[in-house]
Coordinates of C-alpha atoms and ligand atoms in Angstrom, one line a residue:
M12 CA 67.5 71.2 105.9
K13 CA 68.2 74.4 104.1
I14 CA 72.1 75.7 105.3
L15 CA 73.6 78.9 104.8
V16 CA 77.0 78.5 104.0
T17 CA 78.8 81.9 104.1
G18 CA 82.8 82.3 103.0
G19 CA 81.6 79.4 100.4
A20 CA 84.3 80.7 97.3
G21 CA 87.1 80.6 99.8
F22 CA 88.8 77.4 100.7
I23 CA 87.1 75.5 103.3
G24 CA 83.4 76.8 102.6
G25 CA 83.8 75.8 99.1
N26 CA 85.5 72.3 100.6
F27 CA 82.8 71.9 102.6
I28 CA 79.8 73.1 99.8
H29 CA 81.2 70.1 97.8
Y30 CA 80.6 67.8 100.4
M31 CA 77.8 68.7 101.7
L32 CA 76.0 68.8 98.3
K33 CA 77.6 65.0 97.3
E34 CA 76.7 63.2 101.0
H35 CA 73.6 65.1 101.6
P36 CA 72.0 65.0 98.5
E37 CA 68.3 66.2 100.5
D38 CA 69.2 69.6 101.6
E39 CA 69.7 72.7 100.1
I40 CA 72.9 75.6 100.4
V41 CA 72.4 78.9 99.3
C42 CA 76.0 80.0 99.5
L43 CA 77.2 84.3 100.6
D44 CA 80.8 85.3 99.4
L45 CA 81.7 89.1 99.1
L46 CA 84.7 87.1 96.5
T47 CA 87.2 88.6 97.6
Y48 CA 90.6 88.8 96.5
A49 CA 90.4 85.4 98.8
G50 CA 86.8 84.7 96.7
N51 CA 86.7 82.4 93.0
M52 CA 83.5 81.4 91.6
E53 CA 85.8 79.1 89.9
T54 CA 86.1 76.8 93.0
L55 CA 82.7 76.7 93.0
E56 CA 82.3 76.1 89.0
P57 CA 81.6 72.1 89.6
V58 CA 77.9 73.1 91.4
L59 CA 76.9 76.5 90.1
G60 CA 74.3 73.7 87.9
N61 CA 73.0 71.8 91.2
P62 CA 69.5 72.5 91.7
K63 CA 69.5 72.3 94.9
F64 CA 72.9 75.0 95.1
K65 CA 72.3 78.6 95.1
F66 CA 75.6 81.7 95.2
V67 CA 74.3 84.5 96.8
K68 CA 77.3 87.6 96.5
G69 CA 77.0 90.2 99.0
D70 CA 78.7 91.4 102.8
I71 CA 78.0 89.4 105.7
T72 CA 78.5 93.5 107.7
D73 CA 75.7 95.1 105.5
R74 CA 73.1 94.4 107.6
D75 CA 69.9 95.5 105.7
F76 CA 71.2 93.0 103.2
V77 CA 72.0 90.6 105.4
F78 CA 68.2 90.8 107.6
H79 CA 66.3 90.5 104.3
L80 CA 68.3 87.1 102.6
F81 CA 67.7 85.4 106.2
E82 CA 63.9 86.7 105.9
E83 CA 63.2 85.6 102.6
E84 CA 65.2 82.3 102.1
K85 CA 64.2 81.0 106.1
F86 CA 68.0 78.9 106.4
D87 CA 67.2 76.2 109.4
V88 CA 70.9 76.2 110.0
V89 CA 74.3 78.4 109.6
V90 CA 76.8 78.0 109.0
N91 CA 79.9 80.9 109.4
F92 CA 83.6 80.6 107.7
A93 CA 83.6 83.4 105.5
A94 CA 86.8 86.0 106.9
E95 CA 89.9 87.5 106.8
S96 CA 92.0 84.8 107.5
H97 CA 95.8 85.8 106.3
V98 CA 98.1 86.7 109.7
D99 CA 100.2 88.0 107.1
R100 CA 97.8 90.4 105.9
S101 CA 96.2 91.4 109.6
I102 CA 100.1 92.1 110.7
Y103 CA 99.8 94.3 107.9
D104 CA 96.5 95.5 107.8
P105 CA 94.6 95.1 111.3
E106 CA 91.5 96.7 110.1
V107 CA 89.0 94.5 107.7
F108 CA 89.9 91.5 109.7
L109 CA 87.8 93.7 112.4
K110 CA 84.4 94.4 110.3
T111 CA 84.7 91.1 108.9
N112 CA 85.1 88.7 111.4
I113 CA 83.8 90.4 114.3
L114 CA 81.1 93.0 112.7
G115 CA 79.9 90.6 110.2
T116 CA 79.8 87.4 113.3
A117 CA 77.5 89.9 115.0
C118 CA 75.8 90.8 111.6
L119 CA 74.7 86.8 111.6
L120 CA 74.1 86.8 115.2
D121 CA 71.4 88.8 114.8
A122 CA 70.0 87.5 111.8
S123 CA 70.1 84.3 113.5
K124 CA 68.5 85.6 116.3
K125 CA 65.7 87.3 115.1
F126 CA 64.5 84.6 112.3
G127 CA 65.3 81.6 115.1
V128 CA 67.8 79.6 113.0
K129 CA 67.9 76.4 114.4
R130 CA 71.6 75.9 114.2
Y131 CA 74.1 78.5 114.4
H132 CA 77.4 77.5 114.2
Q133 CA 81.1 79.6 114.1
V134 CA 84.1 78.5 112.6
S135 CA 86.8 79.2 114.8
T136 CA 90.6 77.9 114.5
D137 CA 93.0 76.7 117.4
E138 CA 94.8 80.2 116.8
V139 CA 92.7 81.5 119.4
Y140 CA 94.8 79.8 121.3
G141 CA 98.2 81.4 120.9
D142 CA 101.0 78.9 120.8
L143 CA 102.7 76.7 123.1
P144 CA 106.5 75.9 123.1
I145 CA 108.0 73.7 120.7
E146 CA 110.0 71.6 122.9
E147 CA 106.7 70.3 125.9
K148 CA 105.4 68.1 123.1
D149 CA 102.9 66.8 125.7
L150 CA 101.6 70.5 125.7
F151 CA 98.0 70.6 123.8
F152 CA 95.3 72.9 123.0
T153 CA 91.7 71.8 124.5
E154 CA 88.7 73.6 124.5
E155 CA 89.4 74.6 128.6
S156 CA 92.7 76.2 127.3
N157 CA 93.1 80.1 127.8
I158 CA 92.3 82.2 124.9
H159 CA 95.1 84.1 124.4
T160 CA 95.9 85.0 120.8
S161 CA 99.3 86.9 118.8
S162 CA 98.1 88.0 115.5
P163 CA 95.1 91.1 115.0
Y164 CA 93.8 87.8 112.9
S165 CA 93.8 85.8 116.4
A166 CA 92.5 88.1 118.0
S167 CA 89.5 89.0 115.7
K168 CA 88.3 85.1 115.4
A169 CA 88.4 84.7 119.5
S170 CA 86.6 88.2 119.3
A171 CA 84.2 86.5 117.7
D172 CA 83.7 83.1 119.4
L173 CA 83.3 85.6 122.6
L174 CA 80.5 86.6 120.7
V175 CA 79.5 83.9 119.7
Q176 CA 79.5 82.9 123.3
A177 CA 77.5 85.4 125.1
Y178 CA 74.7 85.5 122.2
M179 CA 74.2 81.3 123.7
K180 CA 73.7 82.7 127.2
T181 CA 72.2 85.6 127.0
Y182 CA 69.8 85.4 124.8
Q183 CA 70.0 81.2 123.8
L184 CA 70.6 80.9 121.0
P185 CA 71.5 77.4 119.8
A186 CA 74.7 77.5 118.6
T187 CA 78.6 76.2 118.1
I188 CA 82.3 77.1 118.7
S189 CA 84.4 74.4 116.4
R190 CA 88.0 75.2 116.5
C191 CA 90.4 73.9 113.8
S192 CA 93.8 73.7 113.1
N193 CA 95.2 74.3 110.3
N194 CA 94.2 73.4 107.0
Y195 CA 95.3 71.6 103.7
G196 CA 93.8 70.2 100.0
P197 CA 92.2 71.3 97.2
Y198 CA 91.1 74.8 96.4
H199 CA 93.6 76.3 98.9
F200 CA 94.6 80.1 97.8
P201 CA 98.1 80.0 96.8
E202 CA 99.1 82.8 99.3
K203 CA 99.0 80.1 102.9
L204 CA 102.2 77.7 103.3
I205 CA 101.3 74.5 102.1
P206 CA 99.8 75.6 97.9
L207 CA 102.6 78.8 97.9
V208 CA 105.1 75.8 98.6
I209 CA 103.7 73.7 96.0
T210 CA 103.0 76.5 93.0
R211 CA 105.7 78.4 93.0
A212 CA 108.0 74.6 93.2
L213 CA 105.8 73.8 89.7
N214 CA 107.4 77.7 88.2
N215 CA 111.0 76.7 90.0
E216 CA 110.6 79.8 91.9
T217 CA 112.0 79.9 95.8
I218 CA 110.0 79.1 98.3
P219 CA 110.8 81.7 100.8
V220 CA 110.6 80.3 104.9
Y221 CA 110.0 82.3 107.6
G222 CA 113.2 82.6 110.2
T223 CA 114.8 79.1 111.1
G224 CA 111.5 76.9 109.3
E225 CA 111.6 75.2 112.7
N226 CA 107.4 76.7 113.3
V227 CA 105.1 73.7 114.0
R228 CA 101.6 73.3 112.4
D229 CA 99.0 70.6 113.6
W230 CA 98.3 69.9 109.7
L231 CA 94.6 68.4 108.9
Y232 CA 93.3 67.0 105.1
V233 CA 90.2 69.7 104.8
T234 CA 87.9 67.5 103.7
D235 CA 88.4 65.2 107.3
H236 CA 87.4 69.5 108.4
C237 CA 84.4 69.7 106.1
R238 CA 83.1 66.0 108.1
A239 CA 83.9 67.4 112.1
I240 CA 81.1 70.4 110.3
D241 CA 78.7 68.1 109.6
M242 CA 78.7 65.7 112.5
I243 CA 78.8 69.3 114.7
I244 CA 75.5 70.5 112.9
R245 CA 73.5 67.2 113.0
S246 CA 74.8 66.3 116.8
G247 CA 77.0 68.1 118.5
K248 CA 75.6 69.6 121.6
E249 CA 74.4 73.0 121.8
G250 CA 76.4 75.5 123.3
E251 CA 79.5 73.8 123.4
I252 CA 83.0 74.0 121.8
Y253 CA 84.7 71.3 120.1
N254 CA 88.0 71.3 119.1
I255 CA 89.3 69.8 115.6
G256 CA 92.7 67.9 114.4
G257 CA 94.3 64.6 113.9
H258 CA 97.3 65.0 116.2
N259 CA 100.1 66.0 112.5
E260 CA 102.7 68.1 113.8
K261 CA 105.3 68.7 111.2
T262 CA 108.2 71.8 111.7
N263 CA 107.6 73.7 108.0
L264 CA 110.4 72.7 106.6
E265 CA 109.5 68.6 107.3
V266 CA 106.7 70.3 105.0
V267 CA 108.5 71.7 102.5
K268 CA 110.2 69.5 101.6
A269 CA 107.8 66.6 101.8
I270 CA 106.6 68.7 98.9
L271 CA 109.3 68.8 97.1
K272 CA 109.9 65.3 97.2
A273 CA 106.3 64.9 96.1
L274 CA 106.7 67.1 92.8
N275 CA 110.9 65.3 92.7
K276 CA 112.2 69.8 92.8
P277 CA 115.7 70.1 94.2
E278 CA 115.9 71.4 98.4
S279 CA 117.8 74.4 96.7
L280 CA 115.0 76.5 95.8
I281 CA 114.6 76.7 99.5
T282 CA 115.4 80.6 101.3
F283 CA 115.1 81.8 103.8
V284 CA 113.3 84.8 104.1
E285 CA 113.0 87.2 108.1
D286 CA 110.2 86.1 110.3
R287 CA 106.8 86.9 110.0
K288 CA 106.5 89.3 113.7
G289 CA 104.8 88.0 116.9
H290 CA 104.8 84.2 115.4
D291 CA 103.2 81.5 117.1
R292 CA 105.4 78.5 117.1
R293 CA 103.6 75.3 117.9
Y294 CA 100.1 74.8 117.8
A295 CA 98.6 71.1 118.6
I296 CA 95.0 70.1 119.0
D297 CA 93.8 67.4 121.2
P298 CA 90.5 65.8 119.9
T299 CA 89.7 63.9 122.7
K300 CA 86.3 65.7 122.9
I301 CA 84.7 65.0 119.5
T302 CA 86.4 61.8 119.5
E303 CA 84.4 60.6 122.6
Q304 CA 81.7 62.6 122.1
L305 CA 80.5 62.1 118.1
G306 CA 82.8 59.6 117.1
W307 CA 85.1 61.5 114.5
H308 CA 87.9 60.9 113.5
H309 CA 90.1 61.7 110.7
N310 CA 90.6 59.4 108.2
Y311 CA 93.4 61.1 106.1
S312 CA 97.2 60.6 106.9
F313 CA 99.5 63.7 106.5
E314 CA 101.4 61.3 103.2
E315 CA 97.9 60.3 101.9
G316 CA 96.8 64.0 102.0
I317 CA 100.0 65.5 100.5
K318 CA 100.4 63.1 97.3
M319 CA 96.4 63.9 97.1
T320 CA 97.1 67.3 97.3
V321 CA 99.8 67.5 95.1
D322 CA 98.8 65.5 92.4
W323 CA 95.1 68.1 92.7
Y324 CA 97.3 71.1 91.8
L325 CA 99.1 69.0 88.9
S326 CA 95.8 68.2 87.6
H327 CA 94.1 71.6 87.6
R328 CA 96.7 74.6 87.3
E329 CA 94.3 76.4 85.2
W330 CA 92.2 77.1 88.8
W331 CA 95.5 78.6 89.8
E332 CA 97.4 79.9 87.2
H333 CA 94.2 82.4 86.3
I334 CA 94.9 83.4 90.2
I335 CA 98.6 83.6 90.0
N336 CA 97.4 86.0 86.5
G337 CA 94.1 87.4 88.3
E338 CA 92.1 85.9 85.3
Y339 CA 89.4 84.1 88.3
Q340 CA 88.5 87.8 89.6
D341 CA 87.0 88.2 85.6
Y342 CA 85.1 85.1 86.8
Y343 CA 81.4 86.4 88.4
E344 CA 81.7 89.0 86.2
K345 CA 80.7 86.3 83.4
M346 CA 78.7 84.0 84.8
Y347 CA 76.8 86.8 86.3
G348 CA 77.7 90.0 84.5
G349 CA 74.0 92.0 84.4
K350 CA 72.1 89.2 86.3
E351 CA 72.5 90.8 89.7
Q352 CA 69.4 91.2 91.8
Ligands
NAD9 P1 89.2 82.3 102.5 O1 90.9 83.4 102.5 O2 90.4 81.1 101.2 O3 88.1 82.1 102.2 C1 87.3 83.3 102.9 C2 85.6 83.6 102.1 O4 85.6 83.8 102.9 C3 86.5 84.4 101.0 O5 85.3 83.3 100.4 C4 86.3 86.3 100.9 O6 85.4 86.1 100.0 C5 84.2 85.9 101.4 N1 84.3 86.7 102.6 C6 85.8 87.4 103.5 N2 85.0 88.7 103.8 C7 83.5 88.5 103.1 C8 82.7 89.6 103.4 N3 82.4 90.2 104.1 N4 81.8 88.9 103.5 C9 80.9 88.0 102.8 N5 82.0 86.6 102.4 C10 83.0 87.1 102.5 O7 89.8 80.8 104.4 P2 88.9 79.3 104.4 O8 91.2 79.3 104.5 O9 88.5 79.5 103.5 O10 88.4 79.9 106.4 C11 87.5 79.6 106.2 C12 87.0 79.5 107.4 O11 88.5 79.1 108.6 C13 87.7 81.7 108.2 O12 87.2 81.3 108.8 C14 88.6 81.1 108.8 O13 89.3 81.7 110.3 C15 88.8 79.4 109.3 N6 89.7 78.2 109.4 C16 90.7 77.9 108.7 C17 91.7 77.7 108.9 C18 92.9 77.1 107.7 O14 94.2 76.3 107.4 N7 92.6 77.9 105.9 C19 92.0 76.5 110.3 C20 91.0 76.8 110.8 C21 90.0 78.1 110.3
TYD10 P1 100.1 80.1 107.3 O1 100.1 78.6 105.9 O2 100.3 80.8 106.4 O3 99.3 79.5 108.3 P2 99.5 80.2 110.1 O4 99.9 80.8 110.3 O5 98.0 80.6 109.7 O6 99.3 79.0 110.1 O7 101.1 80.0 107.1 C1 101.8 78.3 107.9 C2 103.5 78.2 108.7 O8 104.1 78.3 107.1 C3 103.4 79.8 109.6 O9 104.7 79.1 110.7 C4 103.8 80.4 108.9 C5 104.9 79.7 107.3 N1 105.1 80.8 106.4 C6 106.4 80.7 106.2 O10 107.4 79.7 106.3 N2 107.1 80.5 104.3 C7 105.8 81.3 104.0 O11 106.1 82.0 102.5 C8 104.3 81.5 104.4 C9 103.3 82.2 104.0 C10 103.7 81.3 105.6

């Protein structure tokens, strides 16, 4: 099987590539990534010598480029991770979110249709469902929950989902969609809560907590998400949406305190700052469908996952220090400078 992974130099796409090359050494993987600020070739360094892996730098919104790539490579499966993914950035500057997340998805859908891809998989998010009240603990997002977005980011992801559904119905494109809760783990860009707390605490810097810190997120270790997507592209039913989550709800303050404890750092580093505009209160996924239909369940508890993540950041200081000092953006030029086709 030949699989196109877009956005594979980012957090989840990168973990997915590592996972797939290990679990399915017979498959070929091509990664297409624009290397925006969030893309990092150092994340892919361990697989760059693997003959089953190829990296292509490019933009999912560039139609000529994408169509040419599909014609040449003849992909069996496309998994679209490529996106602008940070809610706070979408609040300051929505436009690139609309371009990449909506027009980029449309371009990949057209190319998948034209070149007869056997399965297109859209990596979506639980944020398309909006938020839930903090106090009503028995309410969860199911696949039937209404789309009810809060941020330009989630609105752009929901728009992409609607396009995928339109292509399934109108053109019978063989597609699936997954909506996962918040991920954490290795190679997570340190603008997001968990890696931000780890890296700032290691540098003895203050930890900014938005509002009161009582907002709830449902955290899943990234490998559990990768395994779910692998199951969906192999055994998921065309036309279906699958929610992915491990019933692990935590307030932001609980998460921050757990990390500070694991690093033996004082809670006095916590600083409450102005709340995010439109801040979603609570996300909580009901994963019954993927559990019953595909046999997926999460393997890692939050306690195990946080320990593994903290250990990874402790033993991969170079990876995140290169992000903080900007050196990671030179890596592609160093490795590939002058070699572009
Ligand atoms: P990320 O920001 O870490 O990575 C995004 C990647 O996409 C980067 O490598 C970037 O260079 C690439 N990219 C951006 N624009 C591009 C373009 N125009 N063409 C080609 N590549 C481009 O994001 P992530 O956290 O790994 O999220 C991956 C996907 O999973 C996203 O679609 C996101 O919406 C979804 N998701 C994320 C989470 C989470 O907790 N992080 C949870 C559920 C779903
Ligand atoms: P984030 O990692 O940005 O993911 P998302 O907004 O997609 O859920 O944020 C997770 C939670 O942490 C969210 O409720 C906002 C909060 N947060 C802070 O309190 N401080 C921070 O510096 C950041 C980045 C997030």
